[in-house]
CSV table of C-alpha atoms and ligand atoms in Angstrom, one decimal:
chain,number,residue,atom,x,y,z
A,2,MET,CA,-8.6,-22.6,-68.5
A,3,SER,CA,-11.8,-24.5,-67.7
A,4,LYS,CA,-14.1,-23.6,-64.9
A,5,ARG,CA,-13.5,-27.0,-63.3
A,6,ILE,CA,-11.6,-26.8,-60.1
A,7,PRO,CA,-8.1,-28.2,-60.7
A,8,VAL,CA,-6.9,-31.3,-58.7
A,9,ILE,CA,-3.3,-31.9,-57.9
A,10,ALA,CA,-2.8,-35.4,-56.5
A,11,GLY,CA,0.4,-37.0,-55.2
A,12,ASN,CA,0.6,-40.8,-55.5
A,13,TRP,CA,3.3,-41.9,-53.1
A,14,LYS,CA,3.1,-45.5,-54.3
A,15,MET,CA,5.1,-47.8,-52.0
A,16,ASN,CA,7.2,-45.0,-50.5
A,17,LYS,CA,7.6,-43.5,-47.0
A,18,THR,CA,7.2,-45.1,-43.6
A,19,SER,CA,4.6,-43.7,-41.3
A,20,THR,CA,7.3,-41.6,-39.5
A,21,GLU,CA,8.5,-40.2,-42.9
A,22,ALA,CA,4.8,-39.5,-43.9
A,23,LYS,CA,4.2,-37.4,-40.8
A,24,GLN,CA,7.3,-35.4,-41.4
A,25,TYR,CA,6.3,-34.8,-45.0
A,26,VAL,CA,2.8,-33.8,-44.1
A,27,SER,CA,3.9,-31.2,-41.6
A,28,GLU,CA,6.4,-29.8,-44.1
A,29,LEU,CA,3.9,-29.7,-46.9
A,30,SER,CA,1.1,-28.2,-44.8
A,31,GLY,CA,3.2,-25.2,-44.1
A,32,MET,CA,4.1,-24.8,-47.8
A,33,VAL,CA,0.6,-24.9,-49.2
A,34,ALA,CA,-1.2,-23.2,-46.3
A,35,GLY,CA,-4.0,-20.9,-47.5
A,36,LYS,CA,-3.7,-22.1,-51.1
A,37,GLN,CA,-7.0,-21.5,-52.8
A,38,GLY,CA,-8.6,-22.7,-56.1
A,39,VAL,CA,-7.0,-26.1,-56.2
A,40,GLU,CA,-7.8,-29.4,-54.6
A,41,ILE,CA,-4.8,-31.1,-53.1
A,42,VAL,CA,-4.9,-34.8,-52.7
A,43,LEU,CA,-2.3,-37.0,-50.9
A,44,CYS,CA,-2.3,-40.8,-51.6
A,45,PRO,CA,0.0,-42.4,-49.0
A,46,PRO,CA,0.5,-46.2,-48.6
A,47,ALA,CA,-2.1,-48.0,-46.4
A,48,THR,CA,0.2,-48.0,-43.3
A,49,SER,CA,0.2,-44.2,-43.2
A,50,LEU,CA,-3.4,-43.4,-44.1
A,51,ALA,CA,-4.7,-43.2,-40.6
A,52,ALA,CA,-1.9,-41.0,-39.3
A,53,VAL,CA,-2.0,-38.7,-42.4
A,54,SER,CA,-5.8,-38.5,-42.2
A,55,GLU,CA,-5.7,-37.6,-38.5
A,56,MET,CA,-3.0,-34.9,-39.1
A,57,LEU,CA,-5.0,-33.4,-41.9
A,58,GLY,CA,-8.5,-33.5,-40.2
A,59,GLY,CA,-10.0,-30.0,-40.5
A,60,SER,CA,-7.6,-29.0,-43.3
A,61,ASP,CA,-8.5,-28.7,-47.0
A,62,ILE,CA,-6.0,-31.4,-48.0
A,63,ILE,CA,-7.7,-34.5,-49.1
A,64,VAL,CA,-6.5,-38.0,-48.3
A,65,ALA,CA,-6.8,-40.9,-50.8
A,66,ALA,CA,-6.0,-44.6,-50.6
A,67,GLN,CA,-4.1,-46.2,-53.5
A,68,ASN,CA,-6.4,-49.2,-53.7
A,69,MET,CA,-9.3,-51.0,-52.0
A,70,HIS,CA,-11.4,-54.2,-52.2
A,71,PHE,CA,-15.0,-54.0,-53.4
A,72,GLU,CA,-16.4,-55.9,-50.4
A,73,ASN,CA,-16.9,-54.2,-47.0
A,74,SER,CA,-15.6,-57.2,-45.1
A,75,GLY,CA,-14.8,-60.8,-45.5
A,76,ALA,CA,-12.2,-63.5,-46.1
A,77,TYR,CA,-9.8,-61.5,-48.3
A,78,THR,CA,-6.4,-61.7,-46.6
A,79,GLY,CA,-4.3,-58.6,-47.1
A,80,GLU,CA,-7.1,-56.4,-48.4
A,81,ILE,CA,-8.7,-53.2,-47.2
A,82,SER,CA,-12.4,-52.3,-47.5
A,83,PRO,CA,-14.2,-49.2,-48.4
A,84,ALA,CA,-15.8,-49.1,-44.9
A,85,MET,CA,-12.3,-49.3,-43.3
A,86,LEU,CA,-11.1,-46.3,-45.4
A,87,LYS,CA,-14.2,-44.3,-44.5
A,88,ASP,CA,-13.8,-45.0,-40.9
A,89,ILE,CA,-10.3,-43.4,-40.7
A,90,GLY,CA,-11.4,-40.3,-42.6
A,91,VAL,CA,-10.2,-41.2,-46.1
A,92,THR,CA,-12.4,-39.7,-48.7
A,93,ASP,CA,-10.9,-40.7,-52.0
A,94,VAL,CA,-9.4,-43.8,-53.5
A,95,ILE,CA,-7.2,-44.4,-56.6
A,96,LEU,CA,-8.6,-47.3,-58.7
A,97,GLY,CA,-7.0,-49.2,-61.5
A,98,HIS,CA,-3.6,-47.7,-61.4
A,99,SER,CA,-1.5,-49.3,-64.2
A,100,GLU,CA,0.9,-50.8,-61.6
A,101,ARG,CA,-2.0,-52.6,-60.0
A,102,ARG,CA,-3.3,-53.7,-63.4
A,103,GLN,CA,0.2,-54.9,-64.4
A,104,TYR,CA,1.6,-56.4,-61.3
A,105,PHE,CA,-1.5,-57.4,-59.3
A,106,CYS,CA,-3.7,-58.6,-62.2
A,107,GLU,CA,-6.4,-56.1,-61.6
A,108,ARG,CA,-9.0,-56.5,-64.3
A,109,ASP,CA,-11.6,-54.2,-65.7
A,110,GLU,CA,-14.3,-56.5,-64.2
A,111,ASP,CA,-12.8,-55.9,-60.8
A,112,LEU,CA,-12.7,-52.2,-61.3
A,113,GLU,CA,-16.3,-52.1,-62.3
A,114,LYS,CA,-17.2,-53.5,-58.9
A,115,LYS,CA,-14.7,-51.3,-57.1
A,116,ALA,CA,-16.1,-48.1,-58.7
A,117,VAL,CA,-19.6,-49.0,-57.6
A,118,ALA,CA,-18.4,-50.0,-54.1
A,119,ALA,CA,-16.5,-46.7,-53.7
A,120,ILE,CA,-19.4,-44.6,-54.7
A,121,GLU,CA,-21.8,-46.6,-52.4
A,122,ALA,CA,-19.4,-46.1,-49.5
A,123,GLY,CA,-19.2,-42.3,-50.2
A,124,LEU,CA,-15.6,-42.5,-51.4
A,125,ARG,CA,-14.5,-40.5,-54.5
A,126,PRO,CA,-12.8,-42.8,-57.1
A,127,ILE,CA,-9.7,-41.5,-59.0
A,128,LEU,CA,-9.9,-44.0,-61.9
A,129,CYS,CA,-6.7,-44.5,-63.8
A,130,VAL,CA,-6.6,-45.4,-67.5
A,131,GLY,CA,-3.9,-45.4,-70.2
A,132,GLU,CA,-2.2,-47.2,-73.0
A,133,THR,CA,1.2,-48.9,-73.3
A,134,ASP,CA,3.9,-47.8,-75.7
A,135,ALA,CA,3.1,-50.8,-78.0
A,136,GLU,CA,-0.6,-49.9,-78.0
A,137,ARG,CA,0.2,-46.3,-78.9
A,138,GLU,CA,2.5,-47.4,-81.6
A,139,ALA,CA,-0.1,-49.7,-83.0
A,140,GLY,CA,-2.7,-46.9,-83.1
A,141,GLU,CA,-4.8,-48.6,-80.4
A,142,THR,CA,-4.8,-45.8,-77.8
A,143,GLU,CA,-8.5,-44.8,-78.2
A,144,GLU,CA,-9.7,-48.4,-78.3
A,145,LYS,CA,-7.9,-49.2,-75.1
A,146,LEU,CA,-9.3,-46.1,-73.3
A,147,ARG,CA,-12.8,-46.9,-74.6
A,148,ARG,CA,-12.5,-50.5,-73.3
A,149,GLN,CA,-11.2,-49.4,-69.9
A,150,ILE,CA,-13.7,-46.6,-69.3
A,151,SER,CA,-16.8,-48.3,-70.7
A,152,THR,CA,-16.2,-51.4,-68.5
A,153,ASP,CA,-14.8,-49.7,-65.4
A,154,LEU,CA,-17.7,-47.2,-65.3
A,155,SER,CA,-20.5,-49.5,-66.4
A,156,GLY,CA,-22.1,-49.5,-63.0
A,157,ILE,CA,-22.0,-45.7,-62.6
A,158,THR,CA,-24.9,-43.3,-63.4
A,159,ALA,CA,-24.8,-39.9,-65.1
A,160,GLU,CA,-25.7,-38.3,-61.8
A,161,GLN,CA,-22.7,-40.1,-60.1
A,162,LEU,CA,-20.2,-39.4,-62.9
A,163,PRO,CA,-19.2,-35.8,-61.8
A,164,GLY,CA,-18.2,-37.3,-58.4
A,165,ILE,CA,-15.5,-39.4,-60.2
A,166,ILE,CA,-12.0,-38.2,-61.2
A,167,ILE,CA,-10.4,-39.8,-64.2
A,168,ALA,CA,-6.6,-39.9,-64.5
A,169,TYR,CA,-5.1,-40.4,-67.9
A,170,GLU,CA,-1.8,-42.0,-67.3
A,171,PRO,CA,0.0,-43.3,-70.4
A,172,ILE,CA,2.1,-46.2,-69.2
A,173,TRP,CA,5.1,-45.2,-71.3
A,174,ALA,CA,5.2,-41.9,-69.4
A,175,ILE,CA,5.1,-43.3,-65.9
A,176,GLY,CA,8.4,-43.1,-64.0
A,177,THR,CA,10.3,-42.8,-67.3
A,178,GLY,CA,10.9,-39.1,-67.4
A,179,LYS,CA,9.2,-39.2,-70.8
A,180,THR,CA,6.3,-36.9,-70.2
A,181,ALA,CA,3.5,-36.8,-72.9
A,182,THR,CA,3.6,-33.6,-74.8
A,183,PRO,CA,0.8,-31.2,-73.7
A,184,GLN,CA,-0.7,-31.9,-77.2
A,185,ILE,CA,-0.7,-35.7,-76.8
A,186,ALA,CA,-2.1,-35.4,-73.2
A,187,GLN,CA,-4.8,-33.0,-74.4
A,188,GLU,CA,-5.8,-35.2,-77.3
A,189,ALA,CA,-6.2,-38.2,-75.0
A,190,CYS,CA,-8.1,-36.2,-72.3
A,191,SER,CA,-10.3,-34.7,-74.9
A,192,PHE,CA,-11.0,-38.1,-76.3
A,193,ILE,CA,-11.9,-39.3,-72.8
A,194,ARG,CA,-14.3,-36.4,-72.3
A,195,GLY,CA,-16.0,-37.1,-75.6
A,196,LEU,CA,-16.3,-40.7,-74.7
A,197,LEU,CA,-17.9,-39.8,-71.3
A,198,ALA,CA,-20.3,-37.5,-73.2
A,199,GLU,CA,-21.3,-40.4,-75.4
A,200,LEU,CA,-21.8,-42.7,-72.4
A,201,PHE,CA,-23.3,-40.3,-69.8
A,202,GLY,CA,-24.3,-37.1,-71.7
A,203,GLU,CA,-22.6,-33.8,-72.3
A,204,GLU,CA,-23.5,-32.1,-69.0
A,205,ALA,CA,-22.0,-34.9,-66.8
A,206,ALA,CA,-18.9,-35.2,-69.0
A,207,ALA,CA,-18.3,-31.4,-68.9
A,208,ALA,CA,-18.2,-31.6,-65.0
A,209,VAL,CA,-15.7,-34.4,-64.7
A,210,ARG,CA,-12.1,-33.6,-63.7
A,211,ILE,CA,-9.6,-35.4,-66.0
A,212,LEU,CA,-6.0,-35.5,-64.7
A,213,TYR,CA,-2.8,-36.2,-66.6
A,214,GLY,CA,-0.2,-38.4,-65.0
A,215,GLY,CA,3.2,-39.5,-66.1
A,216,SER,CA,6.5,-37.7,-65.3
A,217,VAL,CA,4.8,-34.5,-64.1
A,218,LYS,CA,7.3,-32.1,-62.5
A,219,PRO,CA,7.4,-28.5,-61.5
A,220,GLY,CA,8.9,-27.7,-64.9
A,221,ASN,CA,6.1,-29.1,-67.0
A,222,ILE,CA,3.0,-28.7,-65.0
A,223,GLY,CA,2.2,-25.2,-66.3
A,224,GLU,CA,2.1,-26.2,-70.0
A,225,LEU,CA,0.0,-29.3,-69.2
A,226,MET,CA,-2.5,-27.3,-67.2
A,227,ALA,CA,-2.8,-24.7,-70.0
A,228,GLU,CA,-4.6,-27.4,-72.0
A,229,GLN,CA,-8.4,-27.2,-72.1
A,230,ASP,CA,-9.3,-30.8,-71.0
A,231,ILE,CA,-6.5,-31.3,-68.5
A,232,ASP,CA,-7.9,-30.4,-65.1
A,233,GLY,CA,-5.0,-31.5,-62.9
A,234,ALA,CA,-2.2,-34.0,-62.4
A,235,LEU,CA,-1.6,-37.3,-60.7
A,236,VAL,CA,2.0,-37.0,-59.7
A,237,GLY,CA,4.3,-39.9,-58.8
A,238,GLY,CA,8.0,-39.5,-58.3
A,239,ALA,CA,8.0,-35.7,-58.0
A,240,CYS,CA,5.5,-35.7,-55.2
A,241,LEU,CA,7.9,-37.4,-52.8
A,242,SER,CA,9.6,-34.2,-52.1
A,243,ALA,CA,7.2,-31.8,-50.3
A,244,ALA,CA,9.0,-28.8,-51.9
A,245,ASP,CA,8.5,-30.1,-55.5
A,246,PHE,CA,4.9,-31.1,-54.8
A,247,ALA,CA,4.2,-27.7,-53.4
A,248,GLN,CA,5.7,-26.1,-56.5
A,249,ILE,CA,3.4,-28.3,-58.7
A,250,VAL,CA,0.4,-27.3,-56.6
A,251,ASP,CA,1.5,-23.7,-57.2
A,252,PHE,CA,1.3,-24.1,-61.0
A,253,GLN,CA,-1.0,-21.0,-61.6
B,16,13P,P1,5.6,-40.6,-62.2
B,16,13P,O1,5.1,-39.1,-61.9
B,16,13P,O2,6.6,-41.0,-61.3
B,16,13P,O3,5.8,-40.8,-63.7
B,16,13P,O4,4.3,-41.5,-61.8
B,16,13P,C1,3.0,-41.2,-62.3
B,16,13P,C2,2.0,-42.1,-61.7
B,16,13P,O5,2.0,-43.2,-61.9
B,16,13P,C3,1.1,-41.4,-60.8
B,16,13P,O6,0.1,-42.3,-60.4
């Protein structure tokens, strides 16, 4: 195991009303109370962020948004700004999830601006990258990861890099039950760390937490976490049950 502190993040996606969110947080808080040596991050939908953040104020559980705009205010109907997230106690933000790239046309050029805006606002980005099934079949995984990371992080300095979390989420493994084998996930995470070393230097790259995401469950978290370059997980479906998520948090 690496010396980097593991991060287990639960991406709720478009699930749970605010009422359900509060119920979940009170259940989960009891289950993970006193848990040391792992950072726990909850990523509720925008409508529950304020309530969840208020409930967790003073606890070690971190609250992340699932997306944000890169401007702090303006005529962008339906969008939420970095300043608005900060104001309600949110500290982290998922950027570039494949569902946002696929369904909401989020481009690497947008993510470059979002990464800089998040850092400037004092929010920690959780930047998602990953290849499709077709790209993996065509042997284009590394090229895709290189393109995403080099563009999305082009406004970031080596000093800022350790304050960013990367989530490697192969699109073919998301919501499919088809988890990447620990070896495939490790290979990609190791490639990402090598790429970060090339772009930002060895020291900064060694400090970055790289998470794996894609059909993570209580039954496979242990073998994934045993890999050298996997520092945690971004969990979708399995985080919706507080009991399952608590079990994933308890992987050690
Ligand atoms: P699943 O865990 O449901 O595969 O989702 C992964 C994911 O997209 C997390 O961001």
